[in-house]
Tab-separated table of C-alpha atoms in Angstrom:
chain	number	residue	atom	x	y	z
A	43	ARG	CA	-23.802	-6.676	-2.670
A	44	GLN	CA	-22.343	-3.235	-4.084
A	45	VAL	CA	-23.428	-0.794	-6.323
A	46	ILE	CA	-20.528	1.412	-8.577
A	47	MET	CA	-21.789	4.847	-9.356
A	48	GLY	CA	-19.464	7.245	-11.119
A	49	ILE	CA	-19.621	11.384	-10.352
A	50	GLY	CA	-17.806	14.175	-11.973
A	51	ALA	CA	-17.457	17.495	-11.906
A	52	THR	CA	-17.565	20.178	-15.026
A	53	GLU	CA	-14.540	22.032	-13.184
A	54	ASP	CA	-11.390	19.936	-12.133
A	55	ASP	CA	-11.116	21.624	-9.076
A	56	GLY	CA	-14.714	21.059	-8.034
A	57	LEU	CA	-14.661	17.308	-7.339
A	58	ASP	CA	-13.287	17.431	-3.693
A	59	GLU	CA	-16.453	19.690	-3.103
A	60	LEU	CA	-19.120	16.798	-4.027
A	61	ARG	CA	-17.712	14.607	-1.469
A	62	GLY	CA	-19.626	15.686	1.636
A	63	PRO	CA	-22.833	16.371	-0.310
A	64	VAL	CA	-22.815	12.633	-1.799
A	65	GLN	CA	-21.342	10.985	1.294
A	66	LYS	CA	-24.473	12.613	3.510
A	67	ALA	CA	-27.014	11.838	0.543
A	68	LEU	CA	-25.701	8.063	0.567
A	69	GLY	CA	-25.638	7.560	4.125
A	70	LYS	CA	-29.483	8.051	4.332
A	71	ILE	CA	-30.234	4.964	2.498
A	72	PRO	CA	-30.721	2.394	5.368
A	73	GLY	CA	-28.341	-0.710	5.236
A	74	MET	CA	-25.706	1.006	2.646
A	75	ILE	CA	-21.949	1.673	3.658
A	76	PRO	CA	-21.171	4.541	1.204
A	77	ILE	CA	-17.432	4.341	0.137
A	78	LEU	CA	-16.228	7.593	-1.841
A	79	VAL	CA	-12.865	6.834	-3.729
A	80	GLN	CA	-11.072	9.397	-6.195
A	81	PRO	CA	-8.771	7.116	-8.095
A	82	GLY	CA	-5.523	8.266	-8.722
A	83	LEU	CA	-3.774	7.968	-12.473
A	84	PHE	CA	-2.621	4.535	-12.070
A	85	ASP	CA	-5.032	3.052	-9.550
A	86	GLN	CA	-7.465	0.131	-10.448
A	87	GLY	CA	-10.764	0.560	-9.569
A	88	MET	CA	-11.732	1.341	-6.024
A	89	SER	CA	-8.583	-0.844	-4.725
A	90	GLY	CA	-5.998	1.432	-5.556
A	91	GLY	CA	-5.116	4.797	-3.758
A	92	ARG	CA	-4.331	5.176	-0.168
A	93	THR	CA	-5.917	2.238	1.230
A	94	ILE	CA	-5.014	-0.662	3.993
A	95	ASP	CA	-6.518	-4.026	3.323
A	96	LEU	CA	-7.181	-5.579	6.887
A	97	LYS	CA	-7.290	-9.386	6.002
A	98	LEU	CA	-8.698	-11.499	8.624
A	99	GLN	CA	-8.192	-15.135	8.264
A	100	GLY	CA	-9.407	-18.344	9.929
A	101	PRO	CA	-11.136	-21.777	9.734
A	102	SER	CA	-14.626	-20.654	11.298
A	103	LEU	CA	-16.893	-17.908	8.914
A	104	GLU	CA	-18.646	-17.059	11.514
A	105	HIS	CA	-15.699	-16.328	14.086
A	106	LEU	CA	-14.221	-13.991	11.116
A	107	ILE	CA	-17.606	-12.407	10.613
A	108	ALA	CA	-17.516	-11.635	14.352
A	109	MET	CA	-13.872	-10.038	14.380
A	110	THR	CA	-15.025	-7.837	11.195
A	111	GLN	CA	-17.873	-6.600	13.017
A	112	ARG	CA	-15.623	-6.002	15.936
A	113	SER	CA	-13.209	-4.170	13.881
A	114	PHE	CA	-15.456	-2.404	11.353
A	115	PHE	CA	-17.314	-0.431	14.651
A	116	ALA	CA	-13.658	0.007	16.264
A	117	LEU	CA	-12.386	1.715	13.171
A	118	MET	CA	-15.483	4.170	13.111
A	119	GLN	CA	-14.346	5.247	16.786
A	120	HIS	CA	-10.821	5.488	16.337
A	121	LEU	CA	-10.420	6.620	12.801
A	122	PRO	CA	-13.121	9.137	12.381
A	123	GLY	CA	-13.265	10.269	8.829
A	124	ALA	CA	-11.965	6.988	7.393
A	125	GLN	CA	-14.113	4.837	4.784
A	126	THR	CA	-14.120	1.168	5.739
A	127	ARG	CA	-15.611	-1.190	3.012
A	128	PRO	CA	-16.022	-4.906	4.122
A	129	ILE	CA	-15.422	-7.335	1.347
A	130	PRO	CA	-17.456	-9.749	0.868
A	131	GLY	CA	-19.604	-8.611	3.687
A	132	MET	CA	-20.059	-8.502	7.266
A	133	GLU	CA	-23.227	-10.785	7.671
A	134	LEU	CA	-24.450	-14.368	6.506
A	135	GLY	CA	-27.723	-13.534	4.348
A	136	GLN	CA	-27.846	-16.424	2.247
A	137	PRO	CA	-29.788	-19.407	3.481
A	138	GLU	CA	-28.621	-22.742	2.772
A	139	ILE	CA	-28.977	-26.463	3.963
A	140	GLN	CA	-26.095	-28.386	5.010
A	141	LEU	CA	-25.412	-32.347	5.027
A	142	ILE	CA	-22.982	-33.701	7.834
A	143	PRO	CA	-22.302	-37.028	7.003
A	144	ASN	CA	-22.546	-39.786	9.474
A	145	ARG	CA	-19.501	-41.672	8.739
A	146	GLU	CA	-20.444	-45.052	10.716
A	147	GLN	CA	-23.656	-45.070	9.230
A	148	LEU	CA	-22.344	-44.510	5.820
A	149	ALA	CA	-19.695	-47.223	6.225
A	150	GLU	CA	-22.397	-49.707	7.493
A	151	VAL	CA	-24.336	-49.454	4.091
A	152	GLY	CA	-21.207	-49.458	2.419
A	153	LEU	CA	-20.546	-45.809	0.911
A	154	SER	CA	-18.534	-42.921	1.223
A	155	THR	CA	-18.604	-39.413	2.031
A	156	SER	CA	-18.073	-38.620	-1.846
A	157	ASP	CA	-20.903	-41.368	-3.039
A	158	LEU	CA	-22.971	-39.273	-0.766
A	159	GLY	CA	-22.378	-36.211	-2.304
A	160	PHE	CA	-22.871	-37.426	-5.756
A	161	LEU	CA	-26.013	-39.174	-4.925
A	162	VAL	CA	-27.551	-35.696	-3.554
A	163	ASP	CA	-25.920	-34.193	-6.535
A	164	VAL	CA	-28.044	-36.747	-8.970
A	165	LEU	CA	-31.413	-36.116	-6.596
A	166	ASN	CA	-31.168	-32.265	-6.650
A	167	ASP	CA	-29.632	-30.570	-9.857
A	168	GLY	CA	-28.189	-33.763	-11.624
A	169	ALA	CA	-24.823	-35.098	-12.634
A	170	ARG	CA	-23.026	-35.526	-15.838
A	171	VAL	CA	-22.244	-39.076	-16.066
A	172	SER	CA	-21.236	-39.595	-19.253
A	173	GLU	CA	-21.929	-38.452	-23.329
A	174	ILE	CA	-22.990	-39.217	-26.239
A	175	ARG	CA	-22.415	-38.572	-30.072
A	176	SER	CA	-24.878	-37.468	-32.793
A	177	GLY	CA	-24.698	-38.495	-35.948
A	178	THR	CA	-23.238	-35.240	-37.092
A	179	GLY	CA	-20.553	-35.917	-34.529
A	180	ARG	CA	-21.997	-33.014	-31.802
A	181	LYS	CA	-21.432	-34.274	-28.425
A	182	ILE	CA	-23.910	-34.380	-25.929
A	183	ASP	CA	-23.687	-34.538	-21.992
A	184	LEU	CA	-25.783	-37.569	-20.480
A	185	ILE	CA	-27.293	-36.282	-17.076
A	186	LEU	CA	-28.667	-38.436	-14.682
A	187	ARG	CA	-31.265	-36.613	-12.302
A	188	GLY	CA	-33.864	-37.701	-9.835
A	189	SER	CA	-37.359	-36.707	-9.894
A	190	GLN	CA	-38.370	-33.332	-9.423
A	191	LYS	CA	-41.904	-34.088	-8.323
A	192	ARG	CA	-40.072	-35.804	-4.993
A	193	LEU	CA	-38.117	-32.461	-4.261
A	194	LEU	CA	-40.530	-29.360	-4.203
A	195	HIS	CA	-39.729	-28.128	-0.564
A	196	THR	CA	-36.436	-27.911	1.471
A	197	GLN	CA	-37.814	-29.933	4.242
A	198	ASP	CA	-38.145	-32.806	1.551
A	199	ILE	CA	-34.438	-33.167	1.401
A	200	GLY	CA	-34.558	-35.848	4.134
A	201	SER	CA	-36.988	-37.904	2.944
A	202	LEU	CA	-35.114	-38.551	-0.183
A	203	GLN	CA	-34.421	-42.448	-0.800
A	204	VAL	CA	-30.782	-43.319	-1.743
A	205	PHE	CA	-29.679	-46.875	-2.589
A	206	THR	CA	-26.983	-48.505	-0.800
A	207	PRO	CA	-24.987	-51.473	-1.550
A	208	SER	CA	-25.789	-53.515	1.705
A	209	GLU	CA	-29.211	-52.110	2.516
A	210	GLY	CA	-31.138	-50.742	-0.676
A	211	LEU	CA	-32.935	-47.820	-0.210
A	212	VAL	CA	-32.566	-45.910	2.561
A	213	SER	CA	-33.477	-42.427	3.589
A	214	LEU	CA	-30.777	-39.470	3.435
A	215	GLU	CA	-31.903	-38.209	6.898
A	216	SER	CA	-30.536	-41.542	8.296
A	217	LEU	CA	-27.225	-41.153	6.723
A	218	ALA	CA	-26.717	-37.659	7.185
A	219	ASP	CA	-27.388	-34.614	9.989
A	220	ILE	CA	-29.125	-32.202	7.659
A	221	ARG	CA	-29.059	-28.594	9.065
A	222	SER	CA	-30.693	-25.584	8.056
A	223	THR	CA	-28.348	-22.281	8.222
A	224	MET	CA	-27.251	-19.059	6.687
A	225	GLY	CA	-24.263	-18.913	4.742
A	226	ALA	CA	-22.192	-16.007	2.919
A	227	ASP	CA	-22.929	-14.657	-0.590
A	228	THR	CA	-19.350	-14.976	-1.195
A	229	ILE	CA	-16.498	-17.097	0.141
A	230	ARG	CA	-12.993	-15.574	-0.609
A	231	HIS	CA	-9.712	-17.043	0.104
A	232	TYR	CA	-6.111	-15.414	0.730
A	233	GLU	CA	-2.767	-17.897	0.899
A	234	ARG	CA	-5.639	-20.822	0.661
A	235	GLU	CA	-7.368	-19.566	3.888
A	236	ARG	CA	-10.791	-18.199	4.295
A	237	ALA	CA	-10.505	-14.618	4.738
A	238	ILE	CA	-12.527	-11.501	5.058
A	239	THR	CA	-11.239	-8.289	3.997
A	240	LEU	CA	-11.589	-4.645	5.685
A	241	GLN	CA	-10.364	-2.121	3.091
A	242	ILE	CA	-9.627	1.174	5.192
A	243	THR	CA	-9.228	4.535	3.108
A	244	PRO	CA	-8.033	7.039	5.929
A	245	PRO	CA	-8.557	10.657	5.975
A	246	ALA	CA	-6.818	12.630	3.495
A	247	ASP	CA	-4.944	14.739	6.296
A	248	LEU	CA	-3.839	11.353	8.252
A	249	PRO	CA	-0.620	10.071	7.045
A	250	LEU	CA	-0.686	6.247	5.968
A	251	GLU	CA	2.039	5.095	8.309
A	252	GLU	CA	-0.098	6.854	11.257
A	253	ALA	CA	-3.209	4.970	10.240
A	254	MET	CA	-1.259	1.758	10.213
A	255	ARG	CA	-0.224	1.916	13.566
A	256	ILE	CA	-3.663	2.958	14.751
A	257	VAL	CA	-4.943	-0.217	13.412
A	258	LYS	CA	-2.003	-2.278	15.193
A	259	GLU	CA	-2.655	-0.762	18.403
A	260	LYS	CA	-6.342	-0.244	18.545
A	261	ILE	CA	-7.754	-2.772	16.192
A	262	LEU	CA	-5.492	-5.607	16.078
A	263	ALA	CA	-3.922	-5.533	19.736
A	264	PRO	CA	-7.321	-5.887	21.611
A	265	LEU	CA	-8.230	-8.819	19.297
A	266	GLU	CA	-5.191	-10.652	20.129
A	267	ALA	CA	-5.460	-9.448	23.961
A	268	ASP	CA	-8.941	-11.368	24.200
A	269	GLY	CA	-7.770	-14.424	22.311
A	270	SER	CA	-10.093	-13.518	19.214
A	271	LEU	CA	-6.730	-13.413	16.611
A	272	GLY	CA	-4.009	-15.779	17.306
A	273	GLY	CA	-3.663	-19.563	16.857
A	274	GLU	CA	-5.334	-20.765	13.490
A	275	TYR	CA	-6.853	-16.941	13.302
A	276	LYS	CA	-4.341	-14.293	12.060
A	277	SER	CA	-4.533	-10.871	10.296
A	278	VAL	CA	-2.623	-9.773	7.361
A	279	MET	CA	-2.146	-5.942	6.292
A	280	ALA	CA	-2.157	-5.738	2.740
A	281	GLY	CA	-3.057	-3.137	-0.120
A	282	THR	CA	-1.114	-0.047	-0.163
A	283	ALA	CA	0.460	-0.633	3.226
A	284	ASP	CA	2.243	-3.822	1.928
A	285	LYS	CA	3.219	-1.809	-0.955
A	286	LEU	CA	4.311	1.130	1.164
A	287	THR	CA	6.564	-1.066	3.361
A	288	ALA	CA	8.013	-2.759	0.219
A	289	THR	CA	8.735	0.266	-1.311
A	290	LYS	CA	10.346	2.121	1.688
A	291	LYS	CA	12.660	-0.973	1.841
A	292	ALA	CA	13.890	-1.061	-1.677
A	293	LEU	CA	14.226	2.935	-1.714
A	294	THR	CA	15.966	3.102	1.466
A	295	GLY	CA	18.459	0.731	0.081
A	296	ASN	CA	18.490	2.675	-3.043
A	297	PHE	CA	19.102	5.816	-1.346
A	298	VAL	CA	22.158	4.345	0.663
A	299	THR	CA	23.533	2.921	-2.567
A	300	ALA	CA	23.541	6.474	-4.325
A	301	LEU	CA	25.149	8.123	-1.456
A	302	ILE	CA	27.836	5.657	-1.569
A	303	VAL	CA	28.248	5.798	-5.305
A	304	THR	CA	28.177	9.888	-5.076
A	305	PHE	CA	30.745	9.806	-2.327
A	306	LEU	CA	33.000	7.298	-4.449
A	307	LEU	CA	32.873	9.786	-7.184
A	308	MET	CA	33.836	12.701	-5.346
A	309	ALA	CA	36.663	10.845	-3.584
A	310	SER	CA	38.087	10.019	-7.277
A	311	LEU	CA	37.720	13.870	-8.276
A	312	PHE	CA	39.404	15.291	-5.383
A	313	GLU	CA	41.571	12.069	-4.634
A	314	SER	CA	40.853	12.289	-1.205
A	315	PHE	CA	38.295	10.842	1.302
A	316	LEU	CA	38.224	13.995	3.460
A	317	TYR	CA	36.510	16.490	1.344
A	318	PRO	CA	33.911	14.558	-0.052
A	319	LEU	CA	32.831	14.171	3.680
A	320	VAL	CA	32.703	18.231	3.837
A	321	ILE	CA	30.463	17.979	0.662
A	322	MET	CA	28.029	15.402	1.879
A	323	PHE	CA	27.306	18.207	4.884
A	324	SER	CA	24.832	19.555	2.331
A	325	VAL	CA	22.824	16.100	1.817
A	326	PRO	CA	20.809	16.365	5.311
A	327	LEU	CA	20.237	20.040	4.519
A	328	ALA	CA	18.565	19.215	1.275
A	329	SER	CA	16.767	16.437	2.567
A	330	LEU	CA	15.131	18.624	5.649
A	331	GLY	CA	14.384	21.375	2.772
A	332	GLY	CA	12.680	18.255	0.595
A	333	PHE	CA	10.343	17.415	3.489
A	334	ALA	CA	9.560	21.029	4.463
A	335	ALA	CA	8.117	21.774	0.615
A	336	LEU	CA	6.144	19.055	0.770
A	337	ARG	CA	4.475	20.018	3.936
A	338	ALA	CA	4.004	23.178	2.694
A	339	VAL	CA	2.371	21.443	-0.360
A	340	ASN	CA	0.056	19.801	1.579
A	341	LEU	CA	-0.738	23.071	3.819
A	342	TYR	CA	-1.361	25.712	0.771
A	343	ASN	CA	-1.870	23.858	-2.528
A	344	SER	CA	-3.305	20.037	-2.252
A	345	ARG	CA	-2.885	17.158	-0.611
A	346	GLN	CA	0.052	15.099	-1.788
A	347	SER	CA	1.421	11.816	-0.339
A	348	LEU	CA	4.861	10.646	0.114
A	349	ASP	CA	4.341	8.139	-3.036
A	350	VAL	CA	7.164	6.307	-4.895
A	351	LEU	CA	7.956	9.018	-7.234
A	352	THR	CA	8.190	11.864	-4.492
A	353	MET	CA	10.483	9.149	-2.805
A	354	LEU	CA	12.363	9.109	-5.967
A	355	GLY	CA	12.661	12.768	-6.080
A	356	PHE	CA	15.474	12.676	-2.801
A	357	ILE	CA	17.833	10.339	-4.819
A	358	ILE	CA	17.445	12.692	-7.573
A	359	LEU	CA	18.238	15.480	-4.820
A	360	LEU	CA	21.350	13.549	-3.877
A	361	GLY	CA	23.226	14.298	-7.116
A	362	VAL	CA	22.091	17.550	-7.572
A	363	VAL	CA	22.517	19.510	-4.214
A	364	VAL	CA	26.333	18.320	-4.044
A	365	ASN	CA	27.153	20.250	-7.234
A	366	ASN	CA	27.457	23.876	-5.394
A	367	ALA	CA	29.636	22.229	-2.455
A	368	ILE	CA	31.845	21.082	-5.152
A	369	LEU	CA	32.270	24.300	-6.897
A	370	LEU	CA	33.194	25.857	-3.400
A	371	VAL	CA	35.732	23.323	-2.457
A	372	ASP	CA	37.394	22.867	-5.790
A	373	ARG	CA	37.835	26.561	-6.149
A	374	SER	CA	39.175	26.922	-2.412
A	375	LEU	CA	41.869	23.994	-3.359
A	376	ARG	CA	42.764	25.393	-6.873
A	377	ASN	CA	43.679	28.891	-4.680
A	378	ILE	CA	45.403	27.115	-2.446
A	379	ARG	CA	47.716	25.045	-4.830
A	380	SER	CA	48.004	27.568	-7.522
A	381	GLU	CA	47.709	30.699	-6.150
A	382	LYS	CA	49.556	29.872	-2.808
A	383	MET	CA	46.866	31.415	-0.537
A	384	SER	CA	45.727	30.988	3.459
A	385	PRO	CA	42.726	28.616	3.681
A	386	ALA	CA	40.486	31.319	5.090
A	387	ASP	CA	41.425	33.416	2.194
A	388	ALA	CA	40.811	30.587	-0.166
A	389	VAL	CA	37.712	29.976	0.909
A	390	ALA	CA	36.694	33.576	0.858
A	391	GLU	CA	37.519	34.028	-2.453
A	392	SER	CA	35.831	30.788	-3.695
A	393	VAL	CA	32.595	31.848	-2.063
A	394	ALA	CA	32.702	35.322	-3.881
A	395	ALA	CA	33.576	33.708	-7.192
A	396	ARG	CA	31.147	31.202	-7.019
A	397	VAL	CA	28.231	32.678	-5.517
A	398	ARG	CA	26.810	34.114	-8.932
A	399	PRO	CA	26.937	30.951	-10.746
A	400	ILE	CA	25.349	28.640	-7.610
A	401	MET	CA	22.561	31.354	-7.534
A	402	MET	CA	22.148	31.562	-11.354
A	403	SER	CA	21.781	27.820	-11.613
A	404	THR	CA	19.630	27.599	-8.264
A	405	LEU	CA	17.070	30.061	-9.555
A	406	THR	CA	17.125	28.380	-12.870
A	407	SER	CA	16.271	25.257	-11.526
A	408	VAL	CA	13.423	26.608	-8.883
A	409	PHE	CA	11.454	28.708	-11.538
A	410	GLY	CA	11.896	25.824	-14.063
A	411	MET	CA	10.359	23.612	-12.034
A	412	ALA	CA	7.620	25.728	-10.031
A	413	PRO	CA	5.007	25.112	-12.812
A	414	LEU	CA	5.213	21.428	-11.584
A	415	VAL	CA	4.017	22.356	-8.093
A	416	LEU	CA	1.889	25.547	-9.041
A	417	MET	CA	-0.551	24.164	-11.764
A	418	VAL	CA	-3.414	22.006	-10.367
A	419	GLY	CA	-5.231	19.882	-13.148
A	420	PRO	CA	-5.691	16.207	-14.122
A	421	GLY	CA	-2.576	13.913	-13.324
A	422	SER	CA	-0.913	16.674	-11.667
A	423	GLU	CA	-0.519	14.416	-8.560
A	424	LEU	CA	2.028	12.368	-10.432
A	425	TYR	CA	4.645	15.201	-10.613
A	426	ARG	CA	3.635	17.301	-7.940
A	427	GLY	CA	5.545	15.308	-5.075
A	428	ILE	CA	8.784	15.179	-6.890
A	429	GLY	CA	8.872	18.939	-8.051
A	430	SER	CA	8.126	20.130	-4.679
A	431	VAL	CA	10.818	18.028	-3.077
A	432	VAL	CA	13.367	18.729	-5.807
A	433	ILE	CA	12.731	22.471	-5.206
A	434	GLY	CA	12.703	22.407	-1.364
A	435	GLY	CA	16.008	20.599	-1.324
A	436	ILE	CA	17.525	22.997	-3.673
A	437	MET	CA	16.674	26.187	-2.058
A	438	VAL	CA	17.108	24.834	1.971
A	439	SER	CA	20.677	23.207	0.501
A	440	THR	CA	21.932	26.343	-1.519
A	441	ILE	CA	21.558	29.362	1.285
A	442	PHE	CA	22.909	26.568	3.757
A	443	THR	CA	25.765	25.429	1.443
A	444	LEU	CA	26.994	29.160	1.055
A	445	PHE	CA	27.469	29.453	5.019
A	446	LEU	CA	27.934	26.054	6.390
A	447	ILE	CA	30.173	24.180	3.500
A	448	PRO	CA	32.581	27.280	3.319
A	449	ALA	CA	32.908	27.292	7.288
A	450	LEU	CA	33.273	23.670	7.797
A	451	LEU	CA	35.834	23.741	4.634
A	452	SER	CA	37.903	26.577	6.329
A	453	LEU	CA	38.214	24.358	9.741
A	454	VAL	CA	39.011	21.427	8.068
A	455	LEU	CA	41.861	22.922	6.206
A	456	GLU	CA	43.267	24.627	8.974
A	457	ILE	CA	43.166	21.245	11.136
A	458	ARG	CA	44.938	19.670	8.271
A	459	MET	CA	47.622	22.486	7.447
A	460	ARG	CA	48.434	22.227	11.487
A	461	LEU	CA	48.593	18.120	11.353
A	462	PHE	CA	50.785	17.808	7.932
A	463	PRO	CA	52.276	21.295	7.622
A	464	ASN	CA	54.590	20.080	4.449
A	465	ARG	CA	51.799	18.006	2.548
A	466	VAL	CA	49.774	20.171	-0.079
A	467	PRO	CA	45.748	20.053	0.514
């Protein structure tokens, strides 16, 4: 059972301050597992956000509950500060009576297991056997039901009389083993197998990938080592963890594709494969700046995870940071071809001529995107990551481009002119 309660703050910045007092107050209620989640803009209910859905699957519900309990308390030890929500629960709290058919006895009296199940339904709740139509054309279900006076207590089930084709009336307990046990309130299935889910929300300062590693090494590995997990019993990590893995693979392929397309476009522009290689040296520097800026935002502004839009910022950055290097290389080649300058003089003149437009375009981009990072409010997590990545990448790549690219270009031009003195760069 679960109770969902919403809590709001009069100020947008004060919502995080409520987390501690509310967690402490709810934790005093016996038997309650308090889960506090602030859903994002596109999250649905309590299943969105930074969650890892650890699904334990297998045929036996008792064994699954035992593994779930072990995993739950292990998570409290190895992931302090994490919120773990069992779905549907970690106990068998629903009393039930199970009837285990005796197949040999059923065969002797001429009944099948499905016939026995139908007869039990008739004697207990009743079963629909047909329908009749009234004079107005309305359909009415015809229900066959046993006498309710014979079933006043649970222990009366065994004495119920069942009609059999070969033996006539016999007691139900002679055809099935009747057991009184406990069952789950809800039985969930994942990929057609019985499953219990532990929905884990790591602490805000712990990366999702690190939390996934801890779950694999500290939670699942011991279960596999002692034989509790394996064979018919298996685990699946779904939720945001599964989406992160799929998104990471997809964006990695997109980043490589963008890298190749950018390189081929510059190769067609310069009619050479050599100079685009020089320009591409600014990309790793831009990526380094993007990660550094994202780290700075997490330290000094507010928490920002490496989500899909933030990853998309690195792809955008790839097409932006090469522009400054293109200006330097293009100007240097024009100086050599038109002005007949030496490589060193051509590169020096291009830096002196292009440093002003490069700095102007960089400052325009940085100050234009600064509000995306600095302004905090509802929905700001949607664009803060992509803004910080682009700003950090542009700043770092611009600074190093003015030093690294000219030195590297001058070296490449000198080597090429010595190897091919009669060929124009």
